[in-house]
XYZ file of C-alpha atoms in Angstrom:
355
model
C -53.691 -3.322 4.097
C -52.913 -1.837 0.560
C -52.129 1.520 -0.153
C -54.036 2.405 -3.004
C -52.885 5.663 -5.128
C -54.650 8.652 -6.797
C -57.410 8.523 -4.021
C -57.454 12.397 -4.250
C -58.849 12.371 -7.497
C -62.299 11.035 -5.843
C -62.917 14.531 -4.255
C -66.304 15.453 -4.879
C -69.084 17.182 -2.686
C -70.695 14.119 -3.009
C -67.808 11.824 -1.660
C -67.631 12.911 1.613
C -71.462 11.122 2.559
C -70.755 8.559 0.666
C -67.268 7.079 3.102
C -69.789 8.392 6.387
C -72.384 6.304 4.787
C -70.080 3.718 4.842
C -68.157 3.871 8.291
C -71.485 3.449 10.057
C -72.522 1.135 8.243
C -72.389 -1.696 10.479
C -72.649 -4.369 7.539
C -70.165 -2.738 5.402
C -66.745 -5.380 5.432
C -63.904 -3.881 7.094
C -61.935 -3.403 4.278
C -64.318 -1.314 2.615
C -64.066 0.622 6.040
C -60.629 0.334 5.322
C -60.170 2.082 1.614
C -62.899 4.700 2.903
C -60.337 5.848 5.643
C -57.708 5.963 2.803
C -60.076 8.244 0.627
C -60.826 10.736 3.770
C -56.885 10.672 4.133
C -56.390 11.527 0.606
C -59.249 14.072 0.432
C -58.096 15.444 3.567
C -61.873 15.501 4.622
C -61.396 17.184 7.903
C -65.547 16.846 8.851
C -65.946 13.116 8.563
C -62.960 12.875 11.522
C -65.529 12.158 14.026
C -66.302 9.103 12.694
C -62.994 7.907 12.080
C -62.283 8.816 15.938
C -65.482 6.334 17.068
C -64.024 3.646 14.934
C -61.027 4.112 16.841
C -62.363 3.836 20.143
C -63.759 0.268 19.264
C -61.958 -2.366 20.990
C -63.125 -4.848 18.595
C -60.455 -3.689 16.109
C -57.203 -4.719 16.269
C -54.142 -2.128 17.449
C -53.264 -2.225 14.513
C -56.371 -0.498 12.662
C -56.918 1.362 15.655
C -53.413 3.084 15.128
C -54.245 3.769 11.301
C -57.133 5.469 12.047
C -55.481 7.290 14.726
C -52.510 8.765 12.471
C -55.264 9.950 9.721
C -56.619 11.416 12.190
C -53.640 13.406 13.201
C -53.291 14.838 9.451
C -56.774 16.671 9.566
C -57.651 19.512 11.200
C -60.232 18.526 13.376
C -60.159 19.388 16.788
C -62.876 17.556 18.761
C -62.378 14.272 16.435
C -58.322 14.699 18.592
C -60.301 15.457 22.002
C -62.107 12.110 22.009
C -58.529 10.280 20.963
C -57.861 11.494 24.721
C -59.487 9.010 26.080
C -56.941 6.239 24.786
C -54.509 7.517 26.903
C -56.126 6.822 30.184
C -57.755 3.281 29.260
C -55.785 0.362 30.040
C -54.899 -0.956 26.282
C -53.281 -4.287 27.404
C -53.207 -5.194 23.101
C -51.079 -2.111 22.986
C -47.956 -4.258 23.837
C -45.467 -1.796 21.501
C -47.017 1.342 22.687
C -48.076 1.976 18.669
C -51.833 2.952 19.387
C -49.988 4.907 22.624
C -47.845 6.845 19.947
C -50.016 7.626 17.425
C -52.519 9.749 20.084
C -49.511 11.453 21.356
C -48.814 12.127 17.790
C -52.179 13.732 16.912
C -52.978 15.409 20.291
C -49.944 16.898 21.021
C -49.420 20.204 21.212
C -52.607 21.139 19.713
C -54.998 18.999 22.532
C -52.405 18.702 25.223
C -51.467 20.187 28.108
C -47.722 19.625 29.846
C -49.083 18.112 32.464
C -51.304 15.374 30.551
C -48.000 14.830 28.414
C -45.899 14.231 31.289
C -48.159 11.560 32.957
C -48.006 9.786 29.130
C -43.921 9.880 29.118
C -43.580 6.124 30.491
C -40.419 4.045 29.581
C -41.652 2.009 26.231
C -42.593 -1.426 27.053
C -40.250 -2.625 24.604
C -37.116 -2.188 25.029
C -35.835 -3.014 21.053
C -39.037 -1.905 18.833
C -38.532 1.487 16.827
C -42.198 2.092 16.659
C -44.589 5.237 16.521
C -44.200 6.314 20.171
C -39.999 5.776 20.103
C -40.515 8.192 16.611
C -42.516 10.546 18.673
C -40.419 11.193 22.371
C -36.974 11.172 19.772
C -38.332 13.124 16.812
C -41.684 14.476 17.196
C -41.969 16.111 20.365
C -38.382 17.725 20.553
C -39.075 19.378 16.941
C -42.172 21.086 19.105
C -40.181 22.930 21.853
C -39.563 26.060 20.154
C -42.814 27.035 19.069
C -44.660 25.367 22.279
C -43.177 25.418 25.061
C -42.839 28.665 27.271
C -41.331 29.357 30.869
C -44.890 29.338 32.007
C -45.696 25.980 30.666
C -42.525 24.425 30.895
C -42.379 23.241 34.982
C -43.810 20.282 34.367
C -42.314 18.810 31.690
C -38.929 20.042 33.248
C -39.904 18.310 36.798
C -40.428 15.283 34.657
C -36.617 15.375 32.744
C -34.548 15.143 36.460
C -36.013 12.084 36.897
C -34.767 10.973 34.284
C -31.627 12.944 34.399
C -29.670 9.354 34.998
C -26.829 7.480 33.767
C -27.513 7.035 29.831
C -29.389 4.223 28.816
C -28.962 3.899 25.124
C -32.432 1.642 25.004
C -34.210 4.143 26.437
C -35.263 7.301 24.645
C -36.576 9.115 27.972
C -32.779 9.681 29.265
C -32.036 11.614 25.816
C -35.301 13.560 26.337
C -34.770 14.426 29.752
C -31.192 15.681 28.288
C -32.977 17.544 25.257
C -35.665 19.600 28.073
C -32.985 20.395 30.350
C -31.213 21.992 27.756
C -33.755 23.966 26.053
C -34.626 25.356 29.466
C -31.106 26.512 30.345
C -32.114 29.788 28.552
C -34.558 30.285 31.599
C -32.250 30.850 34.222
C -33.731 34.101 35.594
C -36.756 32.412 35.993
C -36.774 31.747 39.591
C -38.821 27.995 39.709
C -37.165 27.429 36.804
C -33.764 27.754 38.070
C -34.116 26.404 41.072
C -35.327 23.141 39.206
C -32.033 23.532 37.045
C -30.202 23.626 39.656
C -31.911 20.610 41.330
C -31.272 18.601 37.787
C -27.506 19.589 37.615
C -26.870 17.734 41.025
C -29.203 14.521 39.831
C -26.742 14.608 37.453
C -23.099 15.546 38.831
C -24.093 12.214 41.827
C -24.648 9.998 38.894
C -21.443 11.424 37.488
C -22.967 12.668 34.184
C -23.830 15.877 32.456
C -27.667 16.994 32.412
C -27.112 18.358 29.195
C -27.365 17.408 25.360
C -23.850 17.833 23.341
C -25.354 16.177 19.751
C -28.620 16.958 18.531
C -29.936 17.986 15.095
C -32.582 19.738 16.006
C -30.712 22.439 17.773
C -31.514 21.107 21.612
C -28.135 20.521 22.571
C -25.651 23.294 24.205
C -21.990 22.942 23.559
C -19.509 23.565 26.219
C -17.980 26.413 24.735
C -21.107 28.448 24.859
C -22.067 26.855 28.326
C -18.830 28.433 29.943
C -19.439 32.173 27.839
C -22.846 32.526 29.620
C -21.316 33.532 33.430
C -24.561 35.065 34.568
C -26.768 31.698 33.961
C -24.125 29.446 35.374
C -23.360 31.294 38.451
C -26.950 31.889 38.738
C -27.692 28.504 38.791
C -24.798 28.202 41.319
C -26.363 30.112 43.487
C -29.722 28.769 44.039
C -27.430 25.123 44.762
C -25.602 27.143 47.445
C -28.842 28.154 48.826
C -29.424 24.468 49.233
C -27.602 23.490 52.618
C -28.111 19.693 52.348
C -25.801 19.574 48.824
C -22.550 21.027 50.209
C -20.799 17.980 50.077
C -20.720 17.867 46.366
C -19.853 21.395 45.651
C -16.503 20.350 45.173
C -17.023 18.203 42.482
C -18.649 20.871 40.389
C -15.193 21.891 38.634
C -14.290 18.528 37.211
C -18.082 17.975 35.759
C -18.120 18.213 32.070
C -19.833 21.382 31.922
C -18.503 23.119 35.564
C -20.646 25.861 37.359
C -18.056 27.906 38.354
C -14.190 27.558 36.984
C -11.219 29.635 38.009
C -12.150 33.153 36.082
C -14.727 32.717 38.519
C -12.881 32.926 41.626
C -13.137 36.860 42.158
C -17.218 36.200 42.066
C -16.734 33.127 44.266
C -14.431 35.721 47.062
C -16.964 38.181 46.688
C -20.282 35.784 48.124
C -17.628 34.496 50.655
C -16.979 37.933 51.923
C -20.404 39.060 52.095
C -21.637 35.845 53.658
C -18.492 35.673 55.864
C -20.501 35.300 59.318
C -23.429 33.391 57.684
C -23.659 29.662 57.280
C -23.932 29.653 53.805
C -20.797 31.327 53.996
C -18.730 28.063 54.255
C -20.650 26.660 50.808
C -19.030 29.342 48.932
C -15.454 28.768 50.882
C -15.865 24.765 49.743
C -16.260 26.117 46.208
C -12.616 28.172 46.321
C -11.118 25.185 47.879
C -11.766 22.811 45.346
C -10.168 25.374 42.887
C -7.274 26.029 44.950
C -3.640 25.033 44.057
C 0.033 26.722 44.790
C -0.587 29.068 41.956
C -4.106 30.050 42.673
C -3.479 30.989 46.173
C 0.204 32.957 45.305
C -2.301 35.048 42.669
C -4.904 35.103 45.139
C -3.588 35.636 48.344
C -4.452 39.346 48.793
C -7.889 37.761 49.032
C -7.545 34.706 51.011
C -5.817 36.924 53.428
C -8.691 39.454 53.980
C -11.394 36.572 53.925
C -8.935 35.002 56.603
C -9.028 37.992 58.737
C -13.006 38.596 58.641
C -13.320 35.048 60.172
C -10.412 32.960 60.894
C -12.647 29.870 61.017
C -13.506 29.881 57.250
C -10.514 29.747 55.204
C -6.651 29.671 56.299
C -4.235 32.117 55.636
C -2.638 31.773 52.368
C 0.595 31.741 54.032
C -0.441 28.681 56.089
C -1.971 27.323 52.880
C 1.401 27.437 51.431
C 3.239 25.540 53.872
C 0.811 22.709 53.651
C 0.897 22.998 49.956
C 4.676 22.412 50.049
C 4.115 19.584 52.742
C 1.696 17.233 51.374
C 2.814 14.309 54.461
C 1.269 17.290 56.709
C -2.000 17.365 54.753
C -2.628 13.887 54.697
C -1.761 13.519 58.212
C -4.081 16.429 58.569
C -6.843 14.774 56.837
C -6.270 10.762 58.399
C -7.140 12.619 61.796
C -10.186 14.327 61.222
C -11.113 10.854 59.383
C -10.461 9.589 62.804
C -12.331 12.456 64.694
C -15.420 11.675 62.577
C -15.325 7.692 63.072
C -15.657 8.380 66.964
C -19.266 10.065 66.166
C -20.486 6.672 64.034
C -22.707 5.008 65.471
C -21.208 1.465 66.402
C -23.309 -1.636 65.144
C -24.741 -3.742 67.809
């Protein structure tokens, strides 16, 4: 297809009749079809849109017209000519074998004819894993640059509930992983929105079992939240904390949180972390914050802390040693392990035994 130049010079209030006259013609040649597209393009004749968005609608063409049309379409600013591209995204395209024609109607109905939850159920891994084509341009390019000026904490569930799936080791074929990355961490400002924290807190575990950070370090387009600033914002980490203490099935990995990339809850924390044990001392949840001291604890920390140990110690024995006990295993590490090889031992008598 040639790309002729100057088109825009053919703008006349005649003109625009003329290329209609033309697309429904049904004996005009296709590449007559084909300059009059380039002319509406040029002339940025939003009203003759409608006809470009039949043409693309007609299986007879190939993908590759169909995807032309489709990203003219996306430059003018016609509304219900986008509306009927819609219904490419729910026919079964088996041509579309690079996702191109896919692309190109994400490209012109998003954000503008789009809701979240019709983008989510279009954000499928590409069925190529190597082509850089129009729908690779859009999930790495085009629909990040969009966040800021579309995307609100009412909006944003379902296109966050979509990320932590993808929250997963990184995949550097697959663009999704890096989107997933670039959502999470444009919602991270949202942490005192209660369903939205509560899914950030259900991505940051996804993560931390997969060994991996939910968040995006590099990003040019200002998606991406350094660790520096990560660690400065206590209220949204500890908030997010919170709702994963409030979720009894994920204790086990509570201790793991300090030696993530971008930790919950650090040492500066630890008079927070005493506080919830205290006033959850004779609660279940209780024990969740005690596992979270634990992992931080080490001779120094419990010498600095042990004022606090102590009284934590002495509103129920059962959660936390005293510090002086704590010591004296500190300074015995043969007692420890010894400590630790018998309740390994304690536990195996509960497994099940294999028939």
């Amino acid at each position: 297809q040639r790309k002729l130049e100057y088109l825009s010079r053919l703008n006349h209030a005649n003109t625009p009749t003329i290329l209609r006259n033309i697309l429904l013609d049904e004996m005009a040649s296709e590449e007559s079809k084909e300059i009059a597209t380039q002319i509406i393009a040029d002339c940025k004749y939003d009203g003759i849109a409608k006809e470009l968005s039949e043409r693309a609608l007609n299986q007879n063409l190939t993908i590759s017209q169909r995807r032309s049309l489709v990203l003219v379409i996306a430059k003018l600013n016609n509304s219900m000519a986008k509306l009927r591209l819609k219904e490419l995204l729910v026919a079964d395209i088996k041509d579309d074998n690079d996702d191109q024609l896919k692309g190109a109607v994400l490209l012109a109905c998003w954000p503008s004819r789009l809701t979240t939850e019709e983008l989510v159920q279009n954000l499928t891994p590409p069925k190529s894993d190597s082509f850089h084509g129009t729908y690779r341009s859009f999930l790495i390019y085009t629909l990040p640059s969009t966040f800021e000026n579309n995307l609100t904490k009412d909006n944003v569930i379902p296109l966050l509930s979509w990320a932590i799936k993808y929250l997963l080791p990184k995949d550097t074929l697959c663009p999704l992983n890096k989107l997933a990355r670039k959502v999470y961490s444009f919602c991270w400002k949202w942490t005192s929105i209660s369903n939205v924290c509560k899914l950030l807190a259900k991505g940051y575990l996804v993560a931390l079992k997969n060994y991996m950070s939910p968040f995006e370090k590099y990003d040019y387009n200002a998606l991406s939240l350094t660790e520096e600033s990560f660690q400065q914002d206590t209220a949204k980490r500890l908030a997010v904390l919170n709702a994963i203490i409030a979720s009894p099935e994920e204790e086990k990995y509570l201790g793991r949180i300090p030696f993530a990339d971008y930790p919950l809850y650090n040492r500066d924390d630890l008079p927070f972390l005493f506080e919830q044990a205290k006033m959850n001392s004779t609660k279940e949840i209780g024990n969740r914050w005690v596992s979270c001291i634990n992992s931080l604890l080490d001779k120094q920390v419990i010498e600095s802390f042990s004022e606090e140990i102590d009284k934590l110690h002495e509103i129920n024995p059962n959660l936390i040693e005293s510090s002086t006990k704590m010591l004296k295993e500190i300074q015995h590490p043969i007692t420890i392990r010894k400590k630790r090889d018998q309740e390994f031992e304690n536990k195996k008598k509960t497994f099940p035994r294999r028939s």
